[in-house]
PDB file of C-alpha atoms and ligand atoms in Angstrom:
ATOM      1  CA  MET N   1      58.115  74.966 151.154  1.00 55.00           C
ATOM      2  CA  THR N   2      58.371  71.777 149.159  1.00 65.00           C
ATOM      3  CA  THR N   3      60.926  69.235 150.340  1.00 65.00           C
ATOM      4  CA  ALA N   4      63.225  67.973 147.627  1.00 69.00           C
ATOM      5  CA  ARG N   5      62.429  64.282 148.194  1.00 88.00           C
ATOM      6  CA  THR N   6      58.630  64.387 147.973  1.00 96.00           C
ATOM      7  CA  PRO N   7      57.205  64.467 144.428  1.00 98.00           C
ATOM      8  CA  VAL N   8      55.491  67.764 143.693  1.00 98.00           C
ATOM      9  CA  ALA N   9      52.187  68.174 141.868  1.00 98.00           C
ATOM     10  CA  VAL N  10      51.087  71.634 140.766  1.00 99.00           C
ATOM     11  CA  VAL N  11      47.318  72.012 140.333  1.00 99.00           C
ATOM     12  CA  THR N  12      45.866  75.160 138.745  1.00 99.00           C
ATOM     13  CA  GLY N  13      42.385  76.344 139.652  1.00 98.00           C
ATOM     14  CA  ALA N  14      42.745  74.371 142.890  1.00 98.00           C
ATOM     15  CA  GLY N  15      40.478  76.472 145.106  1.00 98.00           C
ATOM     16  CA  SER N  16      37.187  75.007 143.891  1.00 98.00           C
ATOM     17  CA  GLY N  17      35.499  72.137 142.056  1.00 98.00           C
ATOM     18  CA  ILE N  18      37.614  69.595 140.165  1.00 98.00           C
ATOM     19  CA  GLY N  19      40.898  71.352 141.013  1.00 98.00           C
ATOM     20  CA  ALA N  20      40.278  71.289 144.779  1.00 98.00           C
ATOM     21  CA  ALA N  21      39.183  67.630 144.653  1.00 98.00           C
ATOM     22  CA  THR N  22      42.265  66.755 142.602  1.00 99.00           C
ATOM     23  CA  ALA N  23      44.547  68.563 145.050  1.00 99.00           C
ATOM     24  CA  ARG N  24      43.044  66.580 147.952  1.00 98.00           C
ATOM     25  CA  GLN N  25      43.350  63.247 146.132  1.00 98.00           C
ATOM     26  CA  LEU N  26      46.895  63.805 144.857  1.00 98.00           C
ATOM     27  CA  ALA N  27      47.987  64.860 148.360  1.00 98.00           C
ATOM     28  CA  ALA N  28      46.461  61.662 149.758  1.00 98.00           C
ATOM     29  CA  ALA N  29      48.355  59.738 147.046  1.00 98.00           C
ATOM     30  CA  GLY N  30      51.662  61.095 148.410  1.00 98.00           C
ATOM     31  CA  PHE N  31      52.355  64.250 146.429  1.00 98.00           C
ATOM     32  CA  HIS N  32      53.269  67.594 147.918  1.00 98.00           C
ATOM     33  CA  VAL N  33      50.524  69.560 146.182  1.00 98.00           C
ATOM     34  CA  VAL N  34      51.059  73.177 145.194  1.00 98.00           C
ATOM     35  CA  LEU N  35      47.624  74.762 144.850  1.00 98.00           C
ATOM     36  CA  THR N  36      47.241  77.782 142.595  1.00 98.00           C
ATOM     37  CA  ALA N  37      44.317  80.015 141.568  1.00 98.00           C
ATOM     38  CA  ARG N  38      43.559  83.723 141.691  1.00 98.00           C
ATOM     39  CA  ARG N  39      41.566  83.631 144.950  1.00 98.00           C
ATOM     40  CA  LYS N  40      44.103  83.306 147.760  1.00 98.00           C
ATOM     41  CA  ASP N  41      41.517  82.582 150.478  1.00 98.00           C
ATOM     42  CA  ARG N  42      40.130  79.602 148.532  1.00 98.00           C
ATOM     43  CA  ILE N  43      43.444  77.882 147.900  1.00 98.00           C
ATOM     44  CA  GLU N  44      44.610  78.577 151.452  1.00 98.00           C
ATOM     45  CA  ALA N  45      41.448  76.975 152.840  1.00 98.00           C
ATOM     46  CA  VAL N  46      41.911  73.809 150.736  1.00 98.00           C
ATOM     47  CA  ALA N  47      45.630  73.693 151.575  1.00 98.00           C
ATOM     48  CA  ALA N  48      44.848  73.991 155.302  1.00 98.00           C
ATOM     49  CA  GLU N  49      42.396  71.085 154.994  1.00 98.00           C
ATOM     50  CA  ILE N  50      45.040  68.961 153.260  1.00 98.00           C
ATOM     51  CA  THR N  51      47.624  69.771 155.922  1.00 97.00           C
ATOM     52  CA  ALA N  52      45.115  69.010 158.703  1.00 98.00           C
ATOM     53  CA  ALA N  53      44.592  65.587 157.111  1.00 98.00           C
ATOM     54  CA  GLY N  54      48.316  64.940 157.541  1.00 98.00           C
ATOM     55  CA  HIS N  55      49.362  65.523 153.922  1.00 98.00           C
ATOM     56  CA  GLN N  56      51.625  68.123 152.306  1.00 98.00           C
ATOM     57  CA  SER N  57      50.527  71.239 150.469  1.00 98.00           C
ATOM     58  CA  THR N  58      51.381  74.853 149.696  1.00 98.00           C
ATOM     59  CA  ALA N  59      49.105  77.601 148.379  1.00 98.00           C
ATOM     60  CA  HIS N  60      50.432  80.043 145.780  1.00 98.00           C
ATOM     61  CA  PRO N  61      48.074  82.668 144.299  1.00 98.00           C
ATOM     62  CA  LEU N  62      48.492  82.797 140.524  1.00 98.00           C
ATOM     63  CA  ASP N  63      46.642  84.016 137.444  1.00 98.00           C
ATOM     64  CA  VAL N  64      47.548  81.533 134.700  1.00 98.00           C
ATOM     65  CA  THR N  65      47.199  84.243 132.042  1.00 98.00           C
ATOM     66  CA  ASP N  66      49.908  86.400 133.678  1.00 98.00           C
ATOM     67  CA  ARG N  67      53.092  85.067 132.056  1.00 98.00           C
ATOM     68  CA  PRO N  68      55.643  86.979 134.176  1.00 98.00           C
ATOM     69  CA  ALA N  69      53.863  85.745 137.342  1.00 98.00           C
ATOM     70  CA  VAL N  70      53.812  82.185 135.949  1.00 99.00           C
ATOM     71  CA  ASP N  71      57.553  82.368 135.220  1.00 98.00           C
ATOM     72  CA  SER N  72      58.436  83.583 138.708  1.00 98.00           C
ATOM     73  CA  PHE N  73      56.148  80.910 140.203  1.00 98.00           C
ATOM     74  CA  ALA N  74      58.008  78.245 138.187  1.00 98.00           C
ATOM     75  CA  ALA N  75      61.356  79.640 139.362  1.00 98.00           C
ATOM     76  CA  SER N  76      60.211  79.378 143.009  1.00 98.00           C
ATOM     77  CA  LEU N  77      59.736  75.577 142.836  1.00 98.00           C
ATOM     78  CA  ASP N  78      62.616  73.284 143.691  1.00 96.00           C
ATOM     79  CA  ARG N  79      61.029  70.440 141.714  1.00 98.00           C
ATOM     80  CA  CYS N  80      57.898  69.592 139.738  1.00 98.00           C
ATOM     81  CA  ASP N  81      56.776  66.068 138.853  1.00 98.00           C
ATOM     82  CA  VAL N  82      53.152  66.613 137.850  1.00 99.00           C
ATOM     83  CA  LEU N  83      51.323  69.599 136.376  1.00 99.00           C
ATOM     84  CA  VAL N  84      47.526  69.520 136.307  1.00 99.00           C
ATOM     85  CA  ASN N  85      46.263  72.249 133.977  1.00 99.00           C
ATOM     86  CA  ASN N  86      42.757  72.524 135.408  1.00 98.00           C
ATOM     87  CA  ALA N  87      42.114  76.304 135.509  1.00 98.00           C
ATOM     88  CA  GLY N  88      39.525  77.199 132.910  1.00 98.00           C
ATOM     89  CA  GLY N  89      35.848  77.453 132.275  1.00 98.00           C
ATOM     90  CA  ALA N  90      33.055  78.811 130.113  1.00 98.00           C
ATOM     91  CA  LEU N  91      31.566  82.271 129.697  1.00 98.00           C
ATOM     92  CA  GLY N  92      28.094  82.508 128.195  1.00 96.00           C
ATOM     93  CA  ALA N  93      26.076  80.123 126.028  1.00 96.00           C
ATOM     94  CA  ASP N  94      25.267  82.432 123.138  1.00 96.00           C
ATOM     95  CA  PRO N  95      24.975  81.289 119.551  1.00 97.00           C
ATOM     96  CA  VAL N  96      27.893  82.061 117.238  1.00 98.00           C
ATOM     97  CA  ALA N  97      25.740  84.739 115.575  1.00 98.00           C
ATOM     98  CA  THR N  98      25.523  86.846 118.732  1.00 97.00           C
ATOM     99  CA  GLY N  99      28.342  85.682 121.043  1.00 97.00           C
ATOM    100  CA  ASP N 100      30.553  88.393 122.537  1.00 97.00           C
ATOM    101  CA  PRO N 101      34.068  88.326 121.009  1.00 98.00           C
ATOM    102  CA  ALA N 102      35.422  89.469 124.405  1.00 98.00           C
ATOM    103  CA  ASP N 103      34.055  86.242 125.977  1.00 98.00           C
ATOM    104  CA  TRP N 104      35.609  84.137 123.216  1.00 98.00           C
ATOM    105  CA  ARG N 105      38.949  85.870 123.745  1.00 98.00           C
ATOM    106  CA  ARG N 106      38.803  85.424 127.520  1.00 98.00           C
ATOM    107  CA  MET N 107      37.960  81.713 127.221  1.00 98.00           C
ATOM    108  CA  TYR N 108      40.843  81.163 124.802  1.00 98.00           C
ATOM    109  CA  GLU N 109      43.147  83.102 127.102  1.00 98.00           C
ATOM    110  CA  VAL N 110      42.368  81.020 130.209  1.00 98.00           C
ATOM    111  CA  ASN N 111      41.770  77.551 128.734  1.00 98.00           C
ATOM    112  CA  VAL N 112      44.506  77.593 126.072  1.00 99.00           C
ATOM    113  CA  ILE N 113      47.101  80.307 126.787  1.00 99.00           C
ATOM    114  CA  GLY N 114      46.903  79.619 130.542  1.00 99.00           C
ATOM    115  CA  THR N 115      47.658  75.942 129.865  1.00 99.00           C
ATOM    116  CA  LEU N 116      50.422  76.939 127.442  1.00 99.00           C
ATOM    117  CA  ASN N 117      51.989  79.327 129.987  1.00 99.00           C
ATOM    118  CA  LEU N 118      52.164  76.759 132.806  1.00 99.00           C
ATOM    119  CA  THR N 119      53.289  73.962 130.499  1.00 99.00           C
ATOM    120  CA  GLN N 120      56.094  75.997 128.950  1.00 99.00           C
ATOM    121  CA  ALA N 121      57.248  77.356 132.297  1.00 99.00           C
ATOM    122  CA  LEU N 122      57.298  73.956 134.045  1.00 98.00           C
ATOM    123  CA  LEU N 123      58.440  71.681 131.210  1.00 98.00           C
ATOM    124  CA  PRO N 124      62.147  72.027 132.138  1.00 98.00           C
ATOM    125  CA  ALA N 125      61.425  70.954 135.752  1.00 98.00           C
ATOM    126  CA  LEU N 126      59.077  68.168 134.606  1.00 98.00           C
ATOM    127  CA  THR N 127      61.801  66.878 132.281  1.00 98.00           C
ATOM    128  CA  ALA N 128      64.477  67.194 134.972  1.00 98.00           C
ATOM    129  CA  SER N 129      62.308  65.113 137.340  1.00 98.00           C
ATOM    130  CA  GLY N 130      63.024  62.129 135.079  1.00 98.00           C
ATOM    131  CA  ASP N 131      59.350  61.105 135.223  1.00 97.00           C
ATOM    132  CA  GLY N 132      57.133  64.103 134.533  1.00 98.00           C
ATOM    133  CA  THR N 133      53.419  64.237 133.804  1.00 99.00           C
ATOM    134  CA  VAL N 134      51.412  67.018 132.178  1.00 99.00           C
ATOM    135  CA  VAL N 135      47.647  66.734 132.581  1.00 99.00           C
ATOM    136  CA  VAL N 136      45.352  68.834 130.399  1.00 99.00           C
ATOM    137  CA  LEU N 137      41.781  69.130 131.666  1.00 98.00           C
ATOM    138  CA  SER N 138      39.939  69.635 128.415  1.00 98.00           C
ATOM    139  CA  SER N 139      36.298  68.588 128.103  1.00 98.00           C
ATOM    140  CA  THR N 140      34.005  66.628 125.840  1.00 98.00           C
ATOM    141  CA  ALA N 141      33.511  70.168 124.451  1.00 98.00           C
ATOM    142  CA  GLY N 142      37.067  69.758 123.157  1.00 98.00           C
ATOM    143  CA  LEU N 143      36.050  66.781 121.024  1.00 98.00           C
ATOM    144  CA  ALA N 144      32.620  67.682 119.630  1.00 98.00           C
ATOM    145  CA  THR N 145      30.438  70.751 119.488  1.00 97.00           C
ATOM    146  CA  TYR N 146      26.941  71.662 120.695  1.00 97.00           C
ATOM    147  CA  GLU N 147      24.581  74.559 120.063  1.00 97.00           C
ATOM    148  CA  GLY N 148      25.426  77.495 122.300  1.00 96.00           C
ATOM    149  CA  GLY N 149      28.859  76.000 122.999  1.00 96.00           C
ATOM    150  CA  GLY N 150      30.612  78.386 120.575  1.00 92.00           C
ATOM    151  CA  GLY N 151      33.574  80.008 122.260  1.00 97.00           C
ATOM    152  CA  TYR N 152      33.967  77.339 124.961  1.00 98.00           C
ATOM    153  CA  VAL N 153      33.984  74.535 122.386  1.00 98.00           C
ATOM    154  CA  ALA N 154      36.545  76.439 120.318  1.00 98.00           C
ATOM    155  CA  ALA N 155      38.764  77.020 123.363  1.00 98.00           C
ATOM    156  CA  LYS N 156      38.571  73.413 124.590  1.00 98.00           C
ATOM    157  CA  HIS N 157      39.368  72.183 121.065  1.00 98.00           C
ATOM    158  CA  GLY N 158      42.463  74.387 121.415  1.00 98.00           C
ATOM    159  CA  ALA N 159      43.391  72.707 124.714  1.00 98.00           C
ATOM    160  CA  HIS N 160      42.871  69.280 123.084  1.00 98.00           C
ATOM    161  CA  VAL N 161      45.156  70.207 120.167  1.00 98.00           C
ATOM    162  CA  LEU N 162      47.780  71.560 122.560  1.00 99.00           C
ATOM    163  CA  ALA N 163      47.854  68.185 124.369  1.00 99.00           C
ATOM    164  CA  GLU N 164      47.977  66.162 121.133  1.00 98.00           C
ATOM    165  CA  THR N 165      50.732  68.309 119.607  1.00 99.00           C
ATOM    166  CA  LEU N 166      52.859  68.414 122.750  1.00 99.00           C
ATOM    167  CA  ARG N 167      52.714  64.608 123.014  1.00 98.00           C
ATOM    168  CA  LEU N 168      54.089  64.301 119.478  1.00 98.00           C
ATOM    169  CA  GLU N 169      56.784  66.882 120.047  1.00 98.00           C
ATOM    170  CA  ILE N 170      58.227  65.590 123.339  1.00 98.00           C
ATOM    171  CA  VAL N 171      58.088  61.861 122.679  1.00 98.00           C
ATOM    172  CA  GLY N 172      61.429  60.391 123.738  1.00 98.00           C
ATOM    173  CA  THR N 173      61.690  62.710 126.762  1.00 98.00           C
ATOM    174  CA  PRO N 174      60.656  61.439 130.221  1.00 98.00           C
ATOM    175  CA  VAL N 175      57.386  63.419 130.231  1.00 98.00           C
ATOM    176  CA  ARG N 176      53.944  62.033 129.390  1.00 98.00           C
ATOM    177  CA  VAL N 177      50.915  64.064 128.351  1.00 98.00           C
ATOM    178  CA  ILE N 178      47.521  63.003 129.656  1.00 99.00           C
ATOM    179  CA  GLU N 179      44.260  64.583 128.552  1.00 99.00           C
ATOM    180  CA  ILE N 180      41.143  64.158 130.672  1.00 99.00           C
ATOM    181  CA  ALA N 181      37.901  65.110 128.928  1.00 98.00           C
ATOM    182  CA  PRO N 182      34.891  65.149 131.268  1.00 98.00           C
ATOM    183  CA  GLY N 183      31.277  65.526 130.195  1.00 98.00           C
ATOM    184  CA  MET N 184      28.718  66.943 132.613  1.00 98.00           C
ATOM    185  CA  VAL N 185      30.179  67.562 136.065  1.00 98.00           C
ATOM    186  CA  ARG N 186      28.127  69.264 138.778  1.00 98.00           C
ATOM    187  CA  THR N 187      30.519  71.625 140.551  1.00 97.00           C
ATOM    188  CA  GLU N 188      29.623  74.590 142.690  1.00 95.00           C
ATOM    189  CA  GLU N 189      30.894  77.314 140.363  1.00 97.00           C
ATOM    190  CA  PHE N 190      31.264  76.133 136.738  1.00 97.00           C
ATOM    191  CA  ALA N 191      27.712  76.842 135.496  1.00 97.00           C
ATOM    192  CA  THR N 192      27.243  79.866 137.787  1.00 97.00           C
ATOM    193  CA  THR N 193      30.392  81.433 136.322  1.00 97.00           C
ATOM    194  CA  ARG N 194      29.198  80.568 132.815  1.00 97.00           C
ATOM    195  CA  PHE N 195      25.876  82.355 133.432  1.00 96.00           C
ATOM    196  CA  ARG N 196      27.513  85.222 135.350  1.00 96.00           C
ATOM    197  CA  GLY N 197      25.936  84.499 138.713  1.00 97.00           C
ATOM    198  CA  ASP N 198      22.456  83.557 137.418  1.00 97.00           C
ATOM    199  CA  THR N 199      21.872  80.524 139.676  1.00 96.00           C
ATOM    200  CA  GLU N 200      18.506  79.691 138.081  1.00 96.00           C
ATOM    201  CA  LYS N 201      20.062  79.312 134.624  1.00 96.00           C
ATOM    202  CA  ALA N 202      22.961  77.415 136.163  1.00 96.00           C
ATOM    203  CA  ALA N 203      20.613  74.944 137.896  1.00 96.00           C
ATOM    204  CA  LYS N 204      18.877  74.194 134.551  1.00 96.00           C
ATOM    205  CA  VAL N 205      22.111  72.671 133.230  1.00 96.00           C
ATOM    206  CA  TYR N 206      21.670  69.762 135.658  1.00 97.00           C
ATOM    207  CA  ALA N 207      17.826  69.720 135.804  1.00 97.00           C
ATOM    208  CA  GLY N 208      16.449  66.181 135.989  1.00 97.00           C
ATOM    209  CA  VAL N 209      19.855  64.530 135.567  1.00 97.00           C
ATOM    210  CA  ALA N 210      19.918  61.837 138.236  1.00 93.00           C
ATOM    211  CA  GLU N 211      23.649  61.774 138.815  1.00 96.00           C
ATOM    212  CA  PRO N 212      25.945  64.159 136.978  1.00 98.00           C
ATOM    213  CA  LEU N 213      29.634  63.468 137.639  1.00 98.00           C
ATOM    214  CA  SER N 214      31.029  65.021 140.826  1.00 98.00           C
ATOM    215  CA  ALA N 215      34.352  66.838 141.183  1.00 98.00           C
ATOM    216  CA  ASP N 216      35.587  63.766 143.081  1.00 98.00           C
ATOM    217  CA  ASP N 217      34.687  61.453 140.178  1.00 98.00           C
ATOM    218  CA  VAL N 218      36.901  63.484 137.844  1.00 98.00           C
ATOM    219  CA  ALA N 219      39.679  63.867 140.440  1.00 99.00           C
ATOM    220  CA  ASP N 220      39.603  60.081 140.773  1.00 98.00           C
ATOM    221  CA  THR N 221      40.240  59.612 137.027  1.00 98.00           C
ATOM    222  CA  ILE N 222      43.049  62.210 137.111  1.00 99.00           C
ATOM    223  CA  THR N 223      44.684  60.581 140.143  1.00 99.00           C
ATOM    224  CA  TRP N 224      44.344  57.133 138.592  1.00 98.00           C
ATOM    225  CA  ALA N 225      45.953  58.280 135.314  1.00 98.00           C
ATOM    226  CA  VAL N 226      48.773  60.122 137.122  1.00 98.00           C
ATOM    227  CA  THR N 227      49.593  57.169 139.389  1.00 98.00           C
ATOM    228  CA  ARG N 228      49.940  54.570 136.568  1.00 98.00           C
ATOM    229  CA  PRO N 229      53.521  53.339 136.105  1.00 98.00           C
ATOM    230  CA  SER N 230      55.489  56.039 134.298  1.00 96.00           C
ATOM    231  CA  HIS N 231      55.780  54.119 131.006  1.00 97.00           C
ATOM    232  CA  VAL N 232      51.947  53.999 130.755  1.00 98.00           C
ATOM    233  CA  ASN N 233      50.496  57.053 129.007  1.00 98.00           C
ATOM    234  CA  ILE N 234      46.747  57.518 129.242  1.00 98.00           C
ATOM    235  CA  ASP N 235      46.538  59.703 126.139  1.00 98.00           C
ATOM    236  CA  LEU N 236      42.892  60.679 126.404  1.00 98.00           C
ATOM    237  CA  LEU N 237      40.269  59.677 128.917  1.00 98.00           C
ATOM    238  CA  VAL N 238      36.644  60.625 128.212  1.00 98.00           C
ATOM    239  CA  VAL N 239      34.421  60.415 131.272  1.00 98.00           C
ATOM    240  CA  ARG N 240      30.697  61.178 131.346  1.00 98.00           C
ATOM    241  CA  PRO N 241      27.797  60.411 133.653  1.00 98.00           C
ATOM    242  CA  ARG N 242      25.739  57.363 132.610  1.00 98.00           C
ATOM    243  CA  ALA N 243      22.822  59.705 131.862  1.00 98.00           C
ATOM    244  CA  GLN N 244      24.813  61.552 129.174  1.00 98.00           C
ATOM    245  CA  ALA N 245      25.405  59.865 125.817  1.00 97.00           C
ATOM    246  CA  SER N 246      26.786  62.941 124.027  1.00 97.00           C
ATOM    247  CA  ASN N 247      27.149  66.673 124.628  1.00 96.00           C
ATOM    248  CA  SER N 248      23.544  67.213 123.586  1.00 94.00           C
ATOM    249  CA  LYS N 249      21.952  63.823 124.386  1.00 97.00           C
ATOM    250  CA  VAL N 250      21.205  63.829 128.104  1.00 97.00           C
ATOM    251  CA  HIS N 251      18.555  61.749 129.859  1.00 98.00           C
ATOM    252  CA  ARG N 252      16.488  64.008 132.135  1.00 97.00           C
ATOM    253  CA  GLU N 253      13.695  62.869 134.439  1.00 95.00           C
ATOM    254  CA  LEU N 254      11.524  65.974 134.593  1.00 89.00           C
TER     255      LEU N 254
HETATM  256  N1  NAP F   1      31.999  71.330 135.374  1.00 61.75           N
HETATM  257  C1  NAP F   1      31.960  70.754 134.184  1.00 61.75           C
HETATM  258  O1  NAP F   1      30.883  70.317 133.712  1.00 61.75           O
HETATM  259  C2  NAP F   1      33.220  70.556 133.378  1.00 61.75           C
HETATM  260  C3  NAP F   1      33.208  69.630 132.338  1.00 61.75           C
HETATM  261  C4  NAP F   1      34.357  69.442 131.571  1.00 61.75           C
HETATM  262  C5  NAP F   1      35.493  70.184 131.828  1.00 61.75           C
HETATM  263  N2  NAP F   1      35.484  71.100 132.851  1.00 61.75           N
HETATM  264  C6  NAP F   1      36.716  71.859 133.062  1.00 61.75           C
HETATM  265  O2  NAP F   1      37.252  71.494 134.320  1.00 61.75           O
HETATM  266  C7  NAP F   1      37.989  72.586 134.870  1.00 61.75           C
HETATM  267  C8  NAP F   1      37.497  72.847 136.278  1.00 61.75           C
HETATM  268  O3  NAP F   1      36.123  73.205 136.249  1.00 61.75           O
HETATM  269  P1  NAP F   1      35.160  73.148 137.526  1.00 61.75           P
HETATM  270  O4  NAP F   1      33.903  72.500 137.094  1.00 61.75           O
HETATM  271  O5  NAP F   1      35.874  72.606 138.685  1.00 61.75           O
HETATM  272  O6  NAP F   1      34.799  74.691 137.703  1.00 61.75           O
HETATM  273  P2  NAP F   1      35.336  75.823 138.686  1.00 61.75           P
HETATM  274  O7  NAP F   1      35.087  75.432 140.102  1.00 61.75           O
HETATM  275  O8  NAP F   1      34.764  77.102 138.175  1.00 61.75           O
HETATM  276  O9  NAP F   1      36.913  75.797 138.453  1.00 61.75           O
HETATM  277  C9  NAP F   1      37.625  76.674 137.658  1.00 61.75           C
HETATM  278  C10 NAP F   1      38.857  77.108 138.431  1.00 61.75           C
HETATM  279  O10 NAP F   1      39.712  77.835 137.571  1.00 61.75           O
HETATM  280  C11 NAP F   1      40.242  78.936 138.304  1.00 61.75           C
HETATM  281  N3  NAP F   1      40.571  79.977 137.349  1.00 61.75           N
HETATM  282  C12 NAP F   1      39.753  80.610 136.464  1.00 61.75           C
HETATM  283  N4  NAP F   1      40.433  81.544 135.791  1.00 61.75           N
HETATM  284  C13 NAP F   1      41.724  81.490 136.245  1.00 61.75           C
HETATM  285  C14 NAP F   1      42.899  82.200 135.948  1.00 61.75           C
HETATM  286  N5  NAP F   1      42.923  83.192 135.022  1.00 61.75           N
HETATM  287  N6  NAP F   1      44.048  81.889 136.612  1.00 61.75           N
HETATM  288  C15 NAP F   1      44.048  80.913 137.534  1.00 61.75           C
HETATM  289  N7  NAP F   1      42.966  80.199 137.873  1.00 61.75           N
HETATM  290  C16 NAP F   1      41.807  80.504 137.220  1.00 61.75           C
HETATM  291  C17 NAP F   1      39.156  79.340 139.280  1.00 61.75           C
HETATM  292  O11 NAP F   1      39.702  79.920 140.477  1.00 61.75           O
HETATM  293  P3  NAP F   1      39.888  81.503 140.687  1.00 61.75           P
HETATM  294  O12 NAP F   1      38.613  82.142 140.224  1.00 61.75           O
HETATM  295  O13 NAP F   1      40.144  81.645 142.159  1.00 61.75           O
HETATM  296  O14 NAP F   1      41.081  81.883 139.857  1.00 61.75           O
HETATM  297  C18 NAP F   1      38.529  78.005 139.630  1.00 61.75           C
HETATM  298  O15 NAP F   1      39.152  77.430 140.771  1.00 61.75           O
HETATM  299  C19 NAP F   1      37.812  73.744 133.879  1.00 61.75           C
HETATM  300  O16 NAP F   1      38.910  73.783 133.007  1.00 61.75           O
HETATM  301  C20 NAP F   1      36.547  73.368 133.135  1.00 61.75           C
HETATM  302  O17 NAP F   1      36.485  73.964 131.869  1.00 61.75           O
HETATM  303  C21 NAP F   1      34.392  71.286 133.635  1.00 61.75           C
END
């Protein structure tokens, strides 16, 4: 259970990668973190770690594309101060000419509609908090394209537009909208999910790159942006590893 006095941060996709790192860092920053994702065992393990470190957390299994489940999750919270829309990801790296429309649809569903579902469901509580924050984890794929990016680039552009539009529409209310757009981040599952379990293909994404960003690097930028004074709105923060100058210009030592 959350306790009414502690600020609550909901993090989606919190059982792995950037979401898990963000949950740990926001808990250490004083939030009661509510971890959500589809895999119950993963979020429970991260929540147990957070609790063992002396911080507050709750795990709540949730598929962000399931609107009735999202609505009943929102109704179960007694407050919400921060929402981190992190659940998402890529499927495939096919050219537009041969990409599978089912992959495109799925990526739009998770990265855009999932973010829309949580944002709509929690906006009343975020507004009622008097100092709410919505974070949208887009990507540099939401700002520029690359070959083979196709459906993921289209979906992350959708997430970017959602953040930009929402900021315009709710100005004057006590809720800020922060977009974090990371470049190359080496997480355990992102590339493996993209290549459907093909670990060799996944490893090639990071081949020869001295230091891709880590999940903690991105969680650090999210936590920094969220903990600025409430009148400060970090509209858009682009963060890449030094070895990456653009989506397709990466320095590799091979
Ligand atoms: N890694 C990168 O290079 C990179 C760069 C820029 C942006 N990003 C973005 O950062 C976010 C986190 O990525 P990551 O690298 O940390 O990869 P990740 O470990 O694969 O994280 C994705 C998370 O989303 C959850 N998820 C997927 N579908 C979901 C659904 N329908 N409902 C609820 N949760 C769902 C997954 O958990 P379950 O499977 O348990 O549901 C998983 O915890 C994503 O939005 C990704 O697009 C990543």
